[in-house]
Coordinates of C-alpha atoms in Angstrom, one line a residue:
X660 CA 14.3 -49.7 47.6
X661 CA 12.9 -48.4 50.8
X662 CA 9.4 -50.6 52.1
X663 CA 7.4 -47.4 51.9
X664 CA 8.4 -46.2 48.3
X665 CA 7.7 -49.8 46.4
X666 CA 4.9 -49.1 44.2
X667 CA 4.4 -52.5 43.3
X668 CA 4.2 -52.3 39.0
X669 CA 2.6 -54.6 37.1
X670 CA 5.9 -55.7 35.0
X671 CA 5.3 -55.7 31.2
X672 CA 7.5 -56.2 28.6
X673 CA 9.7 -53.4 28.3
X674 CA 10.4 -53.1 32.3
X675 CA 11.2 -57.1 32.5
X676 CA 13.9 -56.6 30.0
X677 CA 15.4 -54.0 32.5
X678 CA 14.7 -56.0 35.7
X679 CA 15.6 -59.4 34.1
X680 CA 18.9 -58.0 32.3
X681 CA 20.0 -56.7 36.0
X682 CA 19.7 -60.2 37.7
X683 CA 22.0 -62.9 37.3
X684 CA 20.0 -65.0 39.6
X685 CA 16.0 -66.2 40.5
X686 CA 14.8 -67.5 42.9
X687 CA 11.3 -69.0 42.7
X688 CA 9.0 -70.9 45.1
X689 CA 7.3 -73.5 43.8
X690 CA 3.5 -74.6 44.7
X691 CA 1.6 -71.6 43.2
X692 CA 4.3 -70.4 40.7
X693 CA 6.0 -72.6 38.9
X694 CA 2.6 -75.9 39.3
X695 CA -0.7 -76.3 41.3
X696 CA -0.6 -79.8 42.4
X697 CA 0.9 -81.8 39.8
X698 CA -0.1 -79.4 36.8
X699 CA 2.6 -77.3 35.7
X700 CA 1.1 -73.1 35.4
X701 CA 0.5 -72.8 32.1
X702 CA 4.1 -70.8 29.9
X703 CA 6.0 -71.5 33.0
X704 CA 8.4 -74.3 31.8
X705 CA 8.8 -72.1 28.6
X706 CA 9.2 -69.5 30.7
X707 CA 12.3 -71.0 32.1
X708 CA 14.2 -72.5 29.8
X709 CA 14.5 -69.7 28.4
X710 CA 15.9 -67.9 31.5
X711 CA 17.9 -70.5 31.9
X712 CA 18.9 -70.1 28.0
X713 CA 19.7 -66.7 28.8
X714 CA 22.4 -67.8 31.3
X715 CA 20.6 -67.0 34.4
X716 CA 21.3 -68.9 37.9
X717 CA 17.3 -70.8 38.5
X718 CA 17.5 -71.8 42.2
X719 CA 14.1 -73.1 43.6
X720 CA 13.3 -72.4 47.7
X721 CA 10.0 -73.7 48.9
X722 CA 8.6 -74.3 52.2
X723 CA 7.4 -77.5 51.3
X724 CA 8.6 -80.4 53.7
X725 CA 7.1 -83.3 52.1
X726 CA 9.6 -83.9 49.5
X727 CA 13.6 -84.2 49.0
X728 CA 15.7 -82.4 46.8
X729 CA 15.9 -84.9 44.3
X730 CA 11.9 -85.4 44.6
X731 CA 11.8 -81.8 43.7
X732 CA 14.6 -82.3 40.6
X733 CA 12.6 -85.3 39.5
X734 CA 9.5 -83.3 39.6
X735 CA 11.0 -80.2 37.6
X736 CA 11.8 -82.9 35.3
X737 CA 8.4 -84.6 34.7
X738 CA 6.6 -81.0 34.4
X739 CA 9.0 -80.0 31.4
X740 CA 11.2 -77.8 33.6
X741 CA 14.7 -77.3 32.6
X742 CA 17.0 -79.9 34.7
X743 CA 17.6 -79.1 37.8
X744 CA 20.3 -80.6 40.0
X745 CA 19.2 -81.1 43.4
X746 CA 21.8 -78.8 44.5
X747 CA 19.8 -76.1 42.9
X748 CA 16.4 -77.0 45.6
X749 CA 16.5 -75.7 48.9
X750 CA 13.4 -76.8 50.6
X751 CA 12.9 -76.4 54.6
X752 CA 13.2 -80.0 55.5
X753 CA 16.6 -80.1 53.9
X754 CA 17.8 -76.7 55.8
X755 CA 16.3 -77.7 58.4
X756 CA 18.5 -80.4 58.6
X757 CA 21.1 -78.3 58.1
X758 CA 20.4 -76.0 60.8
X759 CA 20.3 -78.9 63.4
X760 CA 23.7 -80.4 62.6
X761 CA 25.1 -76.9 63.4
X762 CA 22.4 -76.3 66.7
X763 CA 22.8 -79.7 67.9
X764 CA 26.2 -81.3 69.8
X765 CA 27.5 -84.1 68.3
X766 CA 25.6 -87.6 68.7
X767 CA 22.5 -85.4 69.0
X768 CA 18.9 -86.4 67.9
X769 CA 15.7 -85.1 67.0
X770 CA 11.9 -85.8 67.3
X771 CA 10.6 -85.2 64.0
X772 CA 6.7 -85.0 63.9
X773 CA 6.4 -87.5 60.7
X774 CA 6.9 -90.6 61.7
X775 CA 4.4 -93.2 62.9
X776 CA 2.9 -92.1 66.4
X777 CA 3.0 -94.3 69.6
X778 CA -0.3 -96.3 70.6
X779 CA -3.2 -94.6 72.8
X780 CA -2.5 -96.8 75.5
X781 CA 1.5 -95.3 75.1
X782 CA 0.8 -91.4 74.8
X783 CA 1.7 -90.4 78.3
X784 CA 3.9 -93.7 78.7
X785 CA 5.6 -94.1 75.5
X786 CA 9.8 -94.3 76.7
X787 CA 12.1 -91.2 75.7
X788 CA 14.9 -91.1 73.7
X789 CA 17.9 -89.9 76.2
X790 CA 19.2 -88.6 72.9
X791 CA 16.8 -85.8 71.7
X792 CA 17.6 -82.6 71.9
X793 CA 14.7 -81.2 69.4
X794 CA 11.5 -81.6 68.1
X795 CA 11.0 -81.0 64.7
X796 CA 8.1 -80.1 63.0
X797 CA 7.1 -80.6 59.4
X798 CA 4.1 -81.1 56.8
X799 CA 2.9 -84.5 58.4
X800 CA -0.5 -86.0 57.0
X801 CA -0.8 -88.2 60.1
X802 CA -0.3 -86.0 62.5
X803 CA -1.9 -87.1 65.7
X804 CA -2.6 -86.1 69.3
X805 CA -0.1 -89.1 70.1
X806 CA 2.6 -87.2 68.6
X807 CA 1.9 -84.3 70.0
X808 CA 2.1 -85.4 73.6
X809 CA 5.2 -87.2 72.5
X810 CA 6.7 -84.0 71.1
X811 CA 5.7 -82.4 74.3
X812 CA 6.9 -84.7 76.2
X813 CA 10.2 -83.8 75.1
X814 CA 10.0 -79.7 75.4
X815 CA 9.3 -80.5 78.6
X816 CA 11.8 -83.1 79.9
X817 CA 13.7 -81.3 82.3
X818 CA 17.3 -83.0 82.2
X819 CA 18.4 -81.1 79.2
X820 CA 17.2 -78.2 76.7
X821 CA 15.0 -79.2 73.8
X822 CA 15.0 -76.6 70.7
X823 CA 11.2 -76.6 68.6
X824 CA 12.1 -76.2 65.4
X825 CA 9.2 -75.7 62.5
X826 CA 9.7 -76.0 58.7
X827 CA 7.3 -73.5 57.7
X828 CA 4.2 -71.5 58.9
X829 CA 2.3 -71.8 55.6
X830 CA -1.3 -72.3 57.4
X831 CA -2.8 -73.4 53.5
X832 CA -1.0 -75.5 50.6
X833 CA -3.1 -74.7 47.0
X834 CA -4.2 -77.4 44.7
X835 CA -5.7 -77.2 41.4
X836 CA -9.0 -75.7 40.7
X837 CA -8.5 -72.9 44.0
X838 CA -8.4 -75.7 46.3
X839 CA -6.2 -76.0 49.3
X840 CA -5.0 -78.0 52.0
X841 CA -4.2 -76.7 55.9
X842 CA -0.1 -76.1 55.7
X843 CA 2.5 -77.2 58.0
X844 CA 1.6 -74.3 59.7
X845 CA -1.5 -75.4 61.5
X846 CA 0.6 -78.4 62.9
X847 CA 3.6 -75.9 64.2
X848 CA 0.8 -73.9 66.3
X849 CA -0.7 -77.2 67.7
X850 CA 2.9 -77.8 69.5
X851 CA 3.7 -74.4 69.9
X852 CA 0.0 -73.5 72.1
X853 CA 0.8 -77.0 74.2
X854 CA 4.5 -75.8 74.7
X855 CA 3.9 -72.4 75.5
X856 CA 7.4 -71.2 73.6
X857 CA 7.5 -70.5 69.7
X858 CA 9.4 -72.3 67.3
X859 CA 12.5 -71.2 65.5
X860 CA 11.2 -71.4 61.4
X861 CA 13.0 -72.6 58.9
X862 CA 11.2 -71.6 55.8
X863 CA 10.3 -68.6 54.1
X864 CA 10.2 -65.6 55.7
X865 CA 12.8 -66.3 57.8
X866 CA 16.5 -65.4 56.0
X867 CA 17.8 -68.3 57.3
X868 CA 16.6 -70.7 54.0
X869 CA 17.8 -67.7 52.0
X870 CA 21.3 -67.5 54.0
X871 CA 21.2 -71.9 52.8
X872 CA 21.3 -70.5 49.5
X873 CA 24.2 -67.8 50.3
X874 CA 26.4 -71.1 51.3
X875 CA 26.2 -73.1 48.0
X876 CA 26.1 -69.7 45.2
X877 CA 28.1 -66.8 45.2
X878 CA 25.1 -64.6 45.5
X879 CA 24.7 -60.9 45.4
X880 CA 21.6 -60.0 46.6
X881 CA 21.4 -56.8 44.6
X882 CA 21.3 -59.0 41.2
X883 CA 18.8 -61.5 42.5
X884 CA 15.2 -61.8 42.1
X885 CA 12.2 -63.6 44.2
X886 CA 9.4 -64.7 42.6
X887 CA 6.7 -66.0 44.9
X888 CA 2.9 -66.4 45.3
X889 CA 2.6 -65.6 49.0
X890 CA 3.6 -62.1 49.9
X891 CA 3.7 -63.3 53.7
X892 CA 6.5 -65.7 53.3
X893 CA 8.2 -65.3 49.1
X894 CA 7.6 -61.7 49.5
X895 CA 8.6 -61.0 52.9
X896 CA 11.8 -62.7 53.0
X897 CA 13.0 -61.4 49.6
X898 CA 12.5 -57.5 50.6
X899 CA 14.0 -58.6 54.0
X900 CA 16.9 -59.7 52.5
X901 CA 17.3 -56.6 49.9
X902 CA 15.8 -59.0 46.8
X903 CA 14.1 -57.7 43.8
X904 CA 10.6 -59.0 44.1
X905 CA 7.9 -60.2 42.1
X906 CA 4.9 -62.0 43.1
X907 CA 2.6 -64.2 40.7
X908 CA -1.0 -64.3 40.6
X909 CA -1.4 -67.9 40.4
X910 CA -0.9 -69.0 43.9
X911 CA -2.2 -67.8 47.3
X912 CA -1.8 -63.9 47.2
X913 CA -4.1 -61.0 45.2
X914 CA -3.9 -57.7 44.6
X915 CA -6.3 -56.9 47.1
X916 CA -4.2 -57.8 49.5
X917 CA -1.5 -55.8 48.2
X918 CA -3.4 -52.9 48.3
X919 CA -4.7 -53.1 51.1
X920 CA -0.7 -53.2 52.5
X921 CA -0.7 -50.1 51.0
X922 CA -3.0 -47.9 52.3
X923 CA -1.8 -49.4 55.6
X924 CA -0.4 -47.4 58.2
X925 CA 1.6 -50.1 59.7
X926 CA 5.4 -50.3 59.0
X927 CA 5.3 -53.9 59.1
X928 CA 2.9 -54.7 56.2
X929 CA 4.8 -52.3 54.4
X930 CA 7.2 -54.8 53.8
X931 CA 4.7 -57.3 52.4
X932 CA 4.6 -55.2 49.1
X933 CA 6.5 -56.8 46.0
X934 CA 8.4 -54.5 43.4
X935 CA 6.5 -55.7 41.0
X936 CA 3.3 -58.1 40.1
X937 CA 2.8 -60.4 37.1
X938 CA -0.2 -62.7 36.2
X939 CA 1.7 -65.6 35.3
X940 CA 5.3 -65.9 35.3
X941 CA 4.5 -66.9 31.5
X942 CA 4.0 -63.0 31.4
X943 CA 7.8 -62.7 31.5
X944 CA 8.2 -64.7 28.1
X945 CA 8.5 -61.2 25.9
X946 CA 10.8 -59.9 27.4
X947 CA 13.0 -63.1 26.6
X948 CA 12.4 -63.0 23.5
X949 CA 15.2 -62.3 20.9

């Protein structure tokens, strides 16, 4: 459907039988749709099973770098979620990892903003690894102005080409009662201003998470669904890559915002508006029903 005919419909109970019976695989982010925190939305494990029940493909892409695959499994787990195999999760810290071992030659290394940050005395001192070829940015709870003269350091060593690679651009991370946390995103601007070059992102809205996905599930785009909370990353990359979309209420995003895409002018933010809008993915339970 072209950008500038999506009317973005609530979807109720008859359409989701129609949009739901046409997909044979969902994708869904994570922090905002399927939990807040460590609170599992209200209906959404239900919600899921029976999906799953129904014999549909459940595949879960977040931009989230703080956690592994099998963090994520064990999480799905602990909620009430349907089991997941950590084949299923495709997080940015795991593509991203996957998009340097194909970037990077052989024997290659990477500075990953995460780890514990050299001493004040060391900032402008601290010894270079001959082998890094990258800086890497994730979600990083200590980051520190140590790291980022280290990380710096290396974009600007001049004996060999450094990629900047970000997870994510998510500038806030919601919690439970509407409050939030600043994102991976913040921490990928701090080294991209001191660099002067933008990073190559991993996450959601760029394809190339989705394109992770591709590689492990014989996908047809036209039978697959993205349900997010963020119409700047969930939203974006589904319609970019020709995705049914549907965005939840529970997260980051509000109609507002939708509309305000609409009455828009601007070709670009056309492409921000879902197919369709639900409260809860918990709204999606009649039409599952037998």
């Amino acid at each position: 459907m072209a950008a500038e005919g999506r009317p973005c419909r609530q979807l109720e109970a008859a359409a989701a039988r129609a949009v739901l019976g046409a997909a044979d695989t969902l994708l869904f982010d994570c922090d905002g749709v399927l939990w807040r925190g460590d609170a599992a939305v209200a209906g959404a494990p239900g919600t899921l099973a029976r999906l799953e029940a129904a014999g549909k493909r459940l595949c879960y892409v977040t931009n989230n770098s703080s956690r592994t695959r099998q963090a994520y499994a064990d999480k799905l787990r602990r909620l009430g979620f349907p089991a997941a195999a950590p084949r299923q999760v495709f997080g940015s810290a795991y593509c991203a990892a996957r998009y340097l071992r194909q970037a990077l030659p052989p024997g290659a290394a990477a500075y990953v903003l995460g780890g514990a940050a050299p001493g004040p005395a060391d900032w402008a001192q601290a010894p270079l690894d001959p082998a890094v070829r990258a800086v890497l940015v994730g979600f990083d709870e200590h980051f520190a102005y140590a790291k980022l003269c280290q990380a710096l350091r290396y974009l600007l060593r001049g004996d060999a080409a450094c990629l900047l690679v970000g997870t994510n651009r998510d500038h806030r991370l919601p919690l439970e009662g509407g409050a939030a946390i600043p994102g991976t995103g913040c921490l990928v601007k701090a080294v991209e201003v001191a660099a002067e070059r933008e990073a190559f992102i991993i996450g959601k809205p760029s394809r190339y998470i989705f394109d992770c996905v591709v590689s492990e599930f014989d996908i047809d785009p036209a039978r697959t669904i993205m349900v997010g909370d963020r119409l700047d990353t969930d939203i974006l990359m589904g319609n970019t890559c020709g995705l049914t979309t549907i965005l939840t209420l529970t997260g980051v995003s509000t109609l507002e915002e939708v509309k305000g895409h609409q009455e828009s002018d601007c070709p670009a933010r056309k492409n921000l508006i879902p197919d369709y809008y639900v409260d809860s993915i918990a709204d999606l339970l009649p039409a599952l029903e037998d």
